[in-house]
Coordinates of C-alpha atoms and ligand atoms in Angstrom, one line a residue:
X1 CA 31.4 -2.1 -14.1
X2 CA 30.7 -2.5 -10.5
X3 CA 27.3 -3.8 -8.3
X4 CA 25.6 -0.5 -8.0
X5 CA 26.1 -0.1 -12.3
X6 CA 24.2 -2.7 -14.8
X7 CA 25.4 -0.8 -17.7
X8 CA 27.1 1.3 -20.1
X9 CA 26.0 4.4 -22.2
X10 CA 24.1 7.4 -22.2
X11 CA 21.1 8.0 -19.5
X12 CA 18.1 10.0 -19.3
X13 CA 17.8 10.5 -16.3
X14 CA 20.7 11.5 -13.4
X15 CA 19.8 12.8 -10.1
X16 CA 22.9 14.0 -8.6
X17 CA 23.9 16.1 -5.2
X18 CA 22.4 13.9 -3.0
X19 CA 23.7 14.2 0.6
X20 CA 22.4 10.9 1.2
X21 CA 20.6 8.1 -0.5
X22 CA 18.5 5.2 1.1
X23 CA 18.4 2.8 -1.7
X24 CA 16.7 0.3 0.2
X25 CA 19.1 -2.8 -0.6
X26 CA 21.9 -3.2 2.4
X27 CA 24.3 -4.8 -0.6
X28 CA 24.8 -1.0 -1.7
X29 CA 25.6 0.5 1.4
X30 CA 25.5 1.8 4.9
X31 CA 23.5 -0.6 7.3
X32 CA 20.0 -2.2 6.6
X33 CA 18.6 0.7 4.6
X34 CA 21.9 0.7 2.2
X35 CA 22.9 4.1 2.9
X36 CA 25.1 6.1 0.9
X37 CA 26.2 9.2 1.2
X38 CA 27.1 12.1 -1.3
X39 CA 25.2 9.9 -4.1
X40 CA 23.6 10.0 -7.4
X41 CA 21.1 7.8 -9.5
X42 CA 21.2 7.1 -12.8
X43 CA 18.3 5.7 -14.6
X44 CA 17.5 4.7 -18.5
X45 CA 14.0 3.3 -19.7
X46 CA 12.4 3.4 -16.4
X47 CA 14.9 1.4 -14.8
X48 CA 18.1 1.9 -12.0
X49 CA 21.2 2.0 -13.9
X50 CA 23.6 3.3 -11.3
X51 CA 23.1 3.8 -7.8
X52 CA 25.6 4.8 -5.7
X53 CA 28.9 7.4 -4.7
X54 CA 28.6 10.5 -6.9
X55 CA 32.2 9.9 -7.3
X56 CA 32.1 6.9 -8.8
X57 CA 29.8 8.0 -11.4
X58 CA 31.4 6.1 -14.5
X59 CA 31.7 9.2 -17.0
X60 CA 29.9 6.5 -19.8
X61 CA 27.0 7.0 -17.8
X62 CA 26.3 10.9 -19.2
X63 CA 23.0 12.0 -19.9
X64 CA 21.3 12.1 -23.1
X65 CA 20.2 14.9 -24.6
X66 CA 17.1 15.7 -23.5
X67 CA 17.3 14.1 -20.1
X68 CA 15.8 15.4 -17.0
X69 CA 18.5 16.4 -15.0
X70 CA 17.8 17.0 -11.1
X71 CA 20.4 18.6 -8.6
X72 CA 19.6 17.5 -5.1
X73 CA 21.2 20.2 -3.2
X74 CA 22.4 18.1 -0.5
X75 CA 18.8 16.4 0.7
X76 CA 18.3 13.1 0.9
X77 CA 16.8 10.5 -1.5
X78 CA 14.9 7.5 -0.7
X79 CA 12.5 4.8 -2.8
X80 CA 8.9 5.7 -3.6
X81 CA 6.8 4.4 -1.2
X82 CA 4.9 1.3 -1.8
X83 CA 1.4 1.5 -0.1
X84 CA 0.3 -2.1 0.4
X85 CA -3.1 -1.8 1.5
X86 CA -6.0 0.2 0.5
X87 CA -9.9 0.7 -0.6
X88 CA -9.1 3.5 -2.6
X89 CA -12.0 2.9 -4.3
X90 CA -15.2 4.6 -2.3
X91 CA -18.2 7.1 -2.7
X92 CA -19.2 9.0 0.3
X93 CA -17.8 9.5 3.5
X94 CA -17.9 8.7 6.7
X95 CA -17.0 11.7 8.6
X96 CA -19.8 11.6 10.6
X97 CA -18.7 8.0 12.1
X98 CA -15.5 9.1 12.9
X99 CA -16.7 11.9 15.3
X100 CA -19.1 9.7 16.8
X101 CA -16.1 7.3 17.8
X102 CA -14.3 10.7 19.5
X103 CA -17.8 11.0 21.2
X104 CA -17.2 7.1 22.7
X105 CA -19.1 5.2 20.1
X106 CA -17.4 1.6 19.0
X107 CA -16.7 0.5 15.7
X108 CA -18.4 -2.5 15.8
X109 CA -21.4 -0.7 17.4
X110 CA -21.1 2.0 14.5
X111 CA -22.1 -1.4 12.7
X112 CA -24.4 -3.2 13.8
X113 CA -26.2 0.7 14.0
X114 CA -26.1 0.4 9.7
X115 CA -23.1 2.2 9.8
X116 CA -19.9 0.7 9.0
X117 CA -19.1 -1.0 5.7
X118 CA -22.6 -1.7 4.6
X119 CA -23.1 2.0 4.5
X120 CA -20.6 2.6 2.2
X121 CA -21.6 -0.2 0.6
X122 CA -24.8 2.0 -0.3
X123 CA -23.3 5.5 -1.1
X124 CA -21.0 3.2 -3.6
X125 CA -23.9 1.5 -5.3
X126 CA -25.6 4.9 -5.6
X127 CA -22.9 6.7 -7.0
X128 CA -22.3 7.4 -10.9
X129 CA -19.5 5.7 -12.7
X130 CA -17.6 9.4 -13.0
X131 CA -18.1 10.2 -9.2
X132 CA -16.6 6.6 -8.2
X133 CA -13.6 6.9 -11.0
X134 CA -12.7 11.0 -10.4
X135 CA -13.1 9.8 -6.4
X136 CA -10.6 7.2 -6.8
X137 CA -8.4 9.3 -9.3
X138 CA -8.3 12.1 -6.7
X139 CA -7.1 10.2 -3.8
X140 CA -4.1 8.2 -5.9
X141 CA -2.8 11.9 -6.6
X142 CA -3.2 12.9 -3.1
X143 CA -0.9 9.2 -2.6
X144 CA 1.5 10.3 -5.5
X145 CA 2.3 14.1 -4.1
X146 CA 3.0 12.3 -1.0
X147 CA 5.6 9.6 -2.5
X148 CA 3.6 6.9 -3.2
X149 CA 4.7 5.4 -6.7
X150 CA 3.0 2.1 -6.4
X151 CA 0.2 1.5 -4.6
X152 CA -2.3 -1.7 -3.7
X153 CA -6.4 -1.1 -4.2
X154 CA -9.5 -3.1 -3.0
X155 CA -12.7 -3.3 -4.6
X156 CA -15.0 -4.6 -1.6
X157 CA -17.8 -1.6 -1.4
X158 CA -19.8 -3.4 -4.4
X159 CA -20.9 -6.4 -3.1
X160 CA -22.2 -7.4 -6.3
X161 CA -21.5 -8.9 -9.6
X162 CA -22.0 -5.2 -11.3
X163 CA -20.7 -3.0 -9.0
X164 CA -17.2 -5.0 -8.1
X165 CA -17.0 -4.9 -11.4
X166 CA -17.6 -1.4 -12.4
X167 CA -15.1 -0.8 -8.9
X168 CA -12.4 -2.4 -10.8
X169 CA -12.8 -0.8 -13.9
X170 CA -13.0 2.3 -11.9
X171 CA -9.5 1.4 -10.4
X172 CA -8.3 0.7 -13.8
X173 CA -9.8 3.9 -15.5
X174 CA -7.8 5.8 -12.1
X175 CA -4.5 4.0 -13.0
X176 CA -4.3 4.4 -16.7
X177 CA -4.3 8.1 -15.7
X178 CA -2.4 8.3 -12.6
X179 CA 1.5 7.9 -12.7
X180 CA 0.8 5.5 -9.2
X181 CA 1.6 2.0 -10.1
X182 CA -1.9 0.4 -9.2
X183 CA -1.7 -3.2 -7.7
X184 CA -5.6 -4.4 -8.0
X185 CA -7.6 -6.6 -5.8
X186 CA -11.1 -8.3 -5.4
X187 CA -12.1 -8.0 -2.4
X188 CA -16.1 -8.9 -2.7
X189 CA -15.5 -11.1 0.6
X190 CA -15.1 -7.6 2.3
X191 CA -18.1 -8.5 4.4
X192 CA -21.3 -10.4 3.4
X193 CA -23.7 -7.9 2.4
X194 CA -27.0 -7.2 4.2
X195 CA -29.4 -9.1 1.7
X196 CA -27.5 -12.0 2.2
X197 CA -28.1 -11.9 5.9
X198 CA -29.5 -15.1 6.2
X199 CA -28.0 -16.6 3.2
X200 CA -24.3 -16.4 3.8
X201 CA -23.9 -19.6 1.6
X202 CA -25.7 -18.0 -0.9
X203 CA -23.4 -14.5 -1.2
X204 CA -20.3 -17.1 -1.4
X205 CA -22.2 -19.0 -4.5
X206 CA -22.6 -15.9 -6.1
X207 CA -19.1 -14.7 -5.2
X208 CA -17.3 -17.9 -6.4
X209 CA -19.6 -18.3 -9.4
X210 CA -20.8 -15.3 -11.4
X211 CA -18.1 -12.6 -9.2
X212 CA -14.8 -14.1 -9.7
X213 CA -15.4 -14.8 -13.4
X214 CA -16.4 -11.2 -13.7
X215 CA -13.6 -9.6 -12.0
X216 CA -10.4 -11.6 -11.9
X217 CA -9.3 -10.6 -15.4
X218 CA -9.2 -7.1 -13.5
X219 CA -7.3 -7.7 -10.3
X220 CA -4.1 -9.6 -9.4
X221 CA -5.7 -11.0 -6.1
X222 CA -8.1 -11.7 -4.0
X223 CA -8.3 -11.0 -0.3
X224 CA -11.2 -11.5 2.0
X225 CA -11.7 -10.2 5.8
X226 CA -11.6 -13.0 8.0
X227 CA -12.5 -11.7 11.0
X228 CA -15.5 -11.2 13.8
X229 CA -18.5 -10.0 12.2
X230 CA -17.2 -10.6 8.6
X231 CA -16.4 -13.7 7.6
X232 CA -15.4 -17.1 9.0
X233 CA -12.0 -18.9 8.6
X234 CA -14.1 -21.8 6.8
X235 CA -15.9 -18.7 4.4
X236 CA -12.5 -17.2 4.1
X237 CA -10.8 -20.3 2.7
X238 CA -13.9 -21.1 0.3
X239 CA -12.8 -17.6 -1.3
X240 CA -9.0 -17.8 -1.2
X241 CA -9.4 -21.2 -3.0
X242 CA -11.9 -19.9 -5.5
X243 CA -10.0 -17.3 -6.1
X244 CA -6.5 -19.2 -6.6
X245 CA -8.8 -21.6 -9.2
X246 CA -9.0 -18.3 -11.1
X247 CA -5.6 -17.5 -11.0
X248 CA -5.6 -15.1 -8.4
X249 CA -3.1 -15.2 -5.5
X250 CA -4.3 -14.3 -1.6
X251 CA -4.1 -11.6 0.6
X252 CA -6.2 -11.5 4.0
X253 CA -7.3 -9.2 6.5
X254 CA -6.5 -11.5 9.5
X255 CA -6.2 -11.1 13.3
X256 CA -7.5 -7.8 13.5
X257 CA -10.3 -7.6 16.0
X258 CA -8.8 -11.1 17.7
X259 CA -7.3 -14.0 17.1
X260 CA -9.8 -15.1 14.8
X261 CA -7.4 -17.8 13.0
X262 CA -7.0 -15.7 10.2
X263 CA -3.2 -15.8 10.4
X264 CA -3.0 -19.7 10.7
X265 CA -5.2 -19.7 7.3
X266 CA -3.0 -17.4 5.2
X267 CA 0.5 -19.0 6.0
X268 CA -1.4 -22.6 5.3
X269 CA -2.7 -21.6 1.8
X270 CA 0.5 -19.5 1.1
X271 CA -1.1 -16.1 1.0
X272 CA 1.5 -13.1 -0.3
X273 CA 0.2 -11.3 2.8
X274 CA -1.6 -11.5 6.2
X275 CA -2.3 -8.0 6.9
X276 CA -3.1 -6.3 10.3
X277 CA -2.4 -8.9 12.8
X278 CA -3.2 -6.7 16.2
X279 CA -3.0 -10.4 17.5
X280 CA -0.4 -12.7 16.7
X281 CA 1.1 -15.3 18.8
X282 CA 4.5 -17.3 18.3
X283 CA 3.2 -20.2 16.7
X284 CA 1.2 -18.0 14.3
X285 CA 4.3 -15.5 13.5
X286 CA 6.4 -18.7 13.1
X287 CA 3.9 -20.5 10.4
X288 CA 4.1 -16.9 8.8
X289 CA 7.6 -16.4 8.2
X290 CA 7.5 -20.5 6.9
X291 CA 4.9 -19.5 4.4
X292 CA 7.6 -16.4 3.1
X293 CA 4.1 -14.8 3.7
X294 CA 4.4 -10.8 5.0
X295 CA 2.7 -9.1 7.6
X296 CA 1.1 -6.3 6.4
X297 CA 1.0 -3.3 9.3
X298 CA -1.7 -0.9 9.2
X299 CA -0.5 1.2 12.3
X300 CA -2.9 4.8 10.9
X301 CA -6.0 2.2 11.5
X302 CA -5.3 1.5 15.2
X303 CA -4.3 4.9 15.9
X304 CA -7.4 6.4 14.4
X305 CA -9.6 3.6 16.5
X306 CA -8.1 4.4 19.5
X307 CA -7.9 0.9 20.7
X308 CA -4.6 1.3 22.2
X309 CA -3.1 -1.5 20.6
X310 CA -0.4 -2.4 18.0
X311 CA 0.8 -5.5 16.2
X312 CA 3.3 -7.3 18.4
X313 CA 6.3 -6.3 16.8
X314 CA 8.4 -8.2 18.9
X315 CA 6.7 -11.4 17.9
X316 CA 7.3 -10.9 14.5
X317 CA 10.5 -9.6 14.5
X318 CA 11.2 -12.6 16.3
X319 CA 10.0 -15.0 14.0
X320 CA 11.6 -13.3 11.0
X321 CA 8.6 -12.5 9.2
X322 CA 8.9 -9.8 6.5
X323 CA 7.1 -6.8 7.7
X324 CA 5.2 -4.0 5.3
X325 CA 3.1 -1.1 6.1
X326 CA 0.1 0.1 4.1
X327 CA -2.0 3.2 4.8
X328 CA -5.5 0.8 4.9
X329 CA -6.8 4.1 3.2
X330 CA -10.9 4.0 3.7
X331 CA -14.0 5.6 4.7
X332 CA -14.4 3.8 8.0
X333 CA -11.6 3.6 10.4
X334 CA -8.3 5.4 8.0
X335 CA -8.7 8.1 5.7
X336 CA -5.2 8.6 5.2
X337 CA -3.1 8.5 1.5
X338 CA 0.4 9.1 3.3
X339 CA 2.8 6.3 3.5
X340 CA 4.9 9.3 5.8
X341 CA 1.9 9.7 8.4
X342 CA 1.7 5.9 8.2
X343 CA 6.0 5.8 9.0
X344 CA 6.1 7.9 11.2
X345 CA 2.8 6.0 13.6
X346 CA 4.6 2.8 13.1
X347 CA 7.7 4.0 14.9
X348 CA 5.9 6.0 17.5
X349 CA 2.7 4.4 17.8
X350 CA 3.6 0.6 16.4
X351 CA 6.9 0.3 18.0
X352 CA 9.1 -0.1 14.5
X353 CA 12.6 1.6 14.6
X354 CA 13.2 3.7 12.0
X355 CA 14.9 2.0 9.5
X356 CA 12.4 -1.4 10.2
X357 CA 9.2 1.5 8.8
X358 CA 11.0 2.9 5.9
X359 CA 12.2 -0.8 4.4
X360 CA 8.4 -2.0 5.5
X361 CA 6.7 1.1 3.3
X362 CA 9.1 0.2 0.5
X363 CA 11.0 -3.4 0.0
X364 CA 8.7 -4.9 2.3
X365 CA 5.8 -3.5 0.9
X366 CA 6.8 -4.3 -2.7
X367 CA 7.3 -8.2 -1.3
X368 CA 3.7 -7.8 0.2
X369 CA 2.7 -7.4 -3.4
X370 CA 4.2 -10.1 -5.1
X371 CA 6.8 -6.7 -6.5
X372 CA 10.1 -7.3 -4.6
X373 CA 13.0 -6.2 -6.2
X374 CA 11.3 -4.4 -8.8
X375 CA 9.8 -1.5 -7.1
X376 CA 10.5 -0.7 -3.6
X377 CA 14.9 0.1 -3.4
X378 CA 17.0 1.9 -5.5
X379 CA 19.5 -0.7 -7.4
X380 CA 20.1 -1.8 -10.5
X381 CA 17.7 -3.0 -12.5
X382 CA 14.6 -1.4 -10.3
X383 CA 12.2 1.3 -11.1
X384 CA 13.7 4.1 -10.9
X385 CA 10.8 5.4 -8.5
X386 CA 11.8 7.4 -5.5
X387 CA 10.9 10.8 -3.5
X388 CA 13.4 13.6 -3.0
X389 CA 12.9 14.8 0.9
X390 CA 12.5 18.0 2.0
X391 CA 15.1 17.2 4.2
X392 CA 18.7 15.9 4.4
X393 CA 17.7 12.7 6.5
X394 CA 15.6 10.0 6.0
X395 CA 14.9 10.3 9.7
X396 CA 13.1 13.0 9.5
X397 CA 9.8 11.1 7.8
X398 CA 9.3 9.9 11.3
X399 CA 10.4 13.1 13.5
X400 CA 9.2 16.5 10.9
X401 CA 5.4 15.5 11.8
X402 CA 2.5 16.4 9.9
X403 CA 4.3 18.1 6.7
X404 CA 4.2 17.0 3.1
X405 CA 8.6 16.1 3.0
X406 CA 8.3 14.9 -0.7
X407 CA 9.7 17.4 -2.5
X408 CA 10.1 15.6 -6.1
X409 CA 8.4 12.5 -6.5
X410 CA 9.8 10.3 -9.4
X411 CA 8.2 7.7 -11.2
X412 CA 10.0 5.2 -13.9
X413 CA 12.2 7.9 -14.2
X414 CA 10.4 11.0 -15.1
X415 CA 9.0 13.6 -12.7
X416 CA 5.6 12.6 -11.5
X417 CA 5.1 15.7 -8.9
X418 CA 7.1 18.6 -8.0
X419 CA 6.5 21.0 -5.1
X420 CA 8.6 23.2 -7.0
X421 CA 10.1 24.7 -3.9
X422 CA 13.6 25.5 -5.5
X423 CA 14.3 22.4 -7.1
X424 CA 15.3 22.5 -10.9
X425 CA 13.4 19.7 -12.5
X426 CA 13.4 20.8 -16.3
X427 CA 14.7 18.7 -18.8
X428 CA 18.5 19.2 -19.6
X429 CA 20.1 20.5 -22.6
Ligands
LIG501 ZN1 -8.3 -3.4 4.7

């Protein structure tokens, strides 16, 4: 039995043909991304069983009757991408916010003019529980029929006891019938709501005491948005530590509109993630990458706000901080559900090579979640979740612009989306 095999018998599942496979682990092949050429993957219960050289296919390894058999005709194969950041769940839109900005109108103005968050804030309030759960189970099919196969979502457009709450449940009511993996979080430090204006103390008591009880059951973490003209670093730990009391692990928006000190706080309280980071100085990457705490790249977000600037790669490349990319999917400043868009503006627009984008939106993204090495690469003993390209490279997710490449998306093994452009997906005899 060799590394890319963890065991013996019949499969149901074998994707064979493939002119090349990123698995995503550099132990299995070519390079960083583990490249291997003329491949196939084998999969039982959900889970890798081979990965690897078609030609070393152990013949114990044969399908099971019944099993969905896929020929690959030469194109290449990589792992399902893992969004790590969204607030998939919304009502309304802002579409109206996002012209004014190509008119020369500023986020934060769009804010303080009642736009911004709060106003979503309202429209999600307002809406009925089926608009807010069909909204949010629309847009993690638009994510799946790109190649998303597991996928983070906020709350943070409630902003109260009953409608975080009813966000979550929305999320979960999405997820039960989605084939996405959904990763939730609370977020109800997404920004202190506008009747607590004066009584910021007063929204945190309310988060920390009657919020958290209510909705940690529902999420895996919580994350706040430390940040000018959200909350403070001193607000921003009161929530992180609440919501470790409840069990949940951090995540925080940090460093995006300056160097607010977000990214000092989540490598002090361990956070999984610190994501955005537009600044981010050595000292800061370096406490990162001591924390094992990964930066979280949102390049759509500062494309789409025109600010001109990026994350400073450099620095945390540098530092050796694990890097992951997320699509920041929202109303305000990214509506976007594709992880390739968000690929290909981290190597153009965010300064990532390549093969640094397609690990961040898959092994690094899965880290970012708390995930690695169970979703994220193609070996042994992972989902078997990955995206057959339209392509025979896995360059081309950067360079073929502005197409849908996922051909066949795969989720624990079965077909969770088919273009059905020539590609035999039907279950074998
Ligand atoms: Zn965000």
């Amino acid at each position: 039995m060799t590394a890319a095999q963890v065991r013996a018998g019949p499969v149901d599942f074998l994707l064979s043909g493939i002119g090349q496979l990123v698995t995503c682990h550099p132990a299995l092949g070519e390079g960083p991304l583990g490249v291997v050429e003329r491949a196939a993957v084998a999969a039982a219960g959900g889970r890798v069983v081979y990965a690897g050289p078609e030609a070393g296919l152990p013949p114990d390894l044969a399908p099971a009757s019944g099993a969905t058999r896929i020929d690959a005709l030469g194109q290449a194969v990589v792992p399902g991408f893992v969004d790590a950041h969204t607030h998939l769940v919304f009502a309304g839109d802002r579409a109206d916010e996002f012209a004014a900005r190509l008119r020369g109108v500023g986020y934060e103005q769009a804010q303080a003019a009642g736009g911004g968050i709060n106003r979503t804030v309202r429209h999600t309030r307002a809406a009925a529980d089926a608009e807010l759960r069909r909204a949010t189970l629309d847009r993690l099919g638009l994510a799946l029929r790109h190649g998303t196969t597991t996928l983070e979502a906020k709350s943070g457009y409630g902003l109260t006891v009953t409608d975080e709450r009813r966000s979550l449940e929305a999320l979960a009511w999405a997820a039960e019938r989605s084939r996405v993996e959904v990763v939730p979080t609370f977020l109800g430090a997404h920004l202190i709501p506008e009747e607590f204006a004066d009584d910021r103390d007063g929204y945190l008591d309310l988060l920390e005491h009657e919020m958290l009880p209510a909705c940690a059951p529902l999420a895996s973490f919580v994350d706040a948005f430390c940040d000018r003209g959200a909350l403070t670093v001193a607000e921003s730990r009161r929530v992180l530590e609440a919501g470790a009391r409840h069990g949940l692990r951090g995540k925080l928006h940090a460093n995006e509109l300056g160097s607010t000190g977000g990214a000092a706080l989540a490598a002090e309280l361990g956070c999984v993630s610190a994501d955005h980071l537009l600044f981010c100085d050595q000292g800061e990457a370096k406490a990162l990458a001591a924390a094992g705490t990964v930066a979280v790249l949102l390049p759509g977000t500062s494309f789409l706000l025109r600010t001109g600037r990026a994350a400073p790669v450099e620095v945390l490349r540098d530092a050796g901080v694990t890097l992951a990319l997320g699509t920041d999917c929202n109303p305000g400043t990214c509506y976007c559900e594709s992880m390739q868009l968000v690929i290909a503006l981290a190597c153009v627009h965010g300064g990532l090579t390549p093969e640094e984008a397609l690990l961040a939106a898959t092994d690094g993204a899965a880290r970012a979640l708390g995930r690695g090495g169970q979703v994220g690469r193609l070996s042994p003993g992972a989902a078997c979740d990955l995206v057959l390209l339209a392509g025979r490279s896995y360059l081309d997710l950067p360079y073929h612009l502005g197409v849908n490449l996922a051909k066949v998306v795969v989720k624990g093994g079965r077909v969770a989306a088919d273009d059905a452009a020539g590609v035999p997906a039907e279950a074998g005899p």
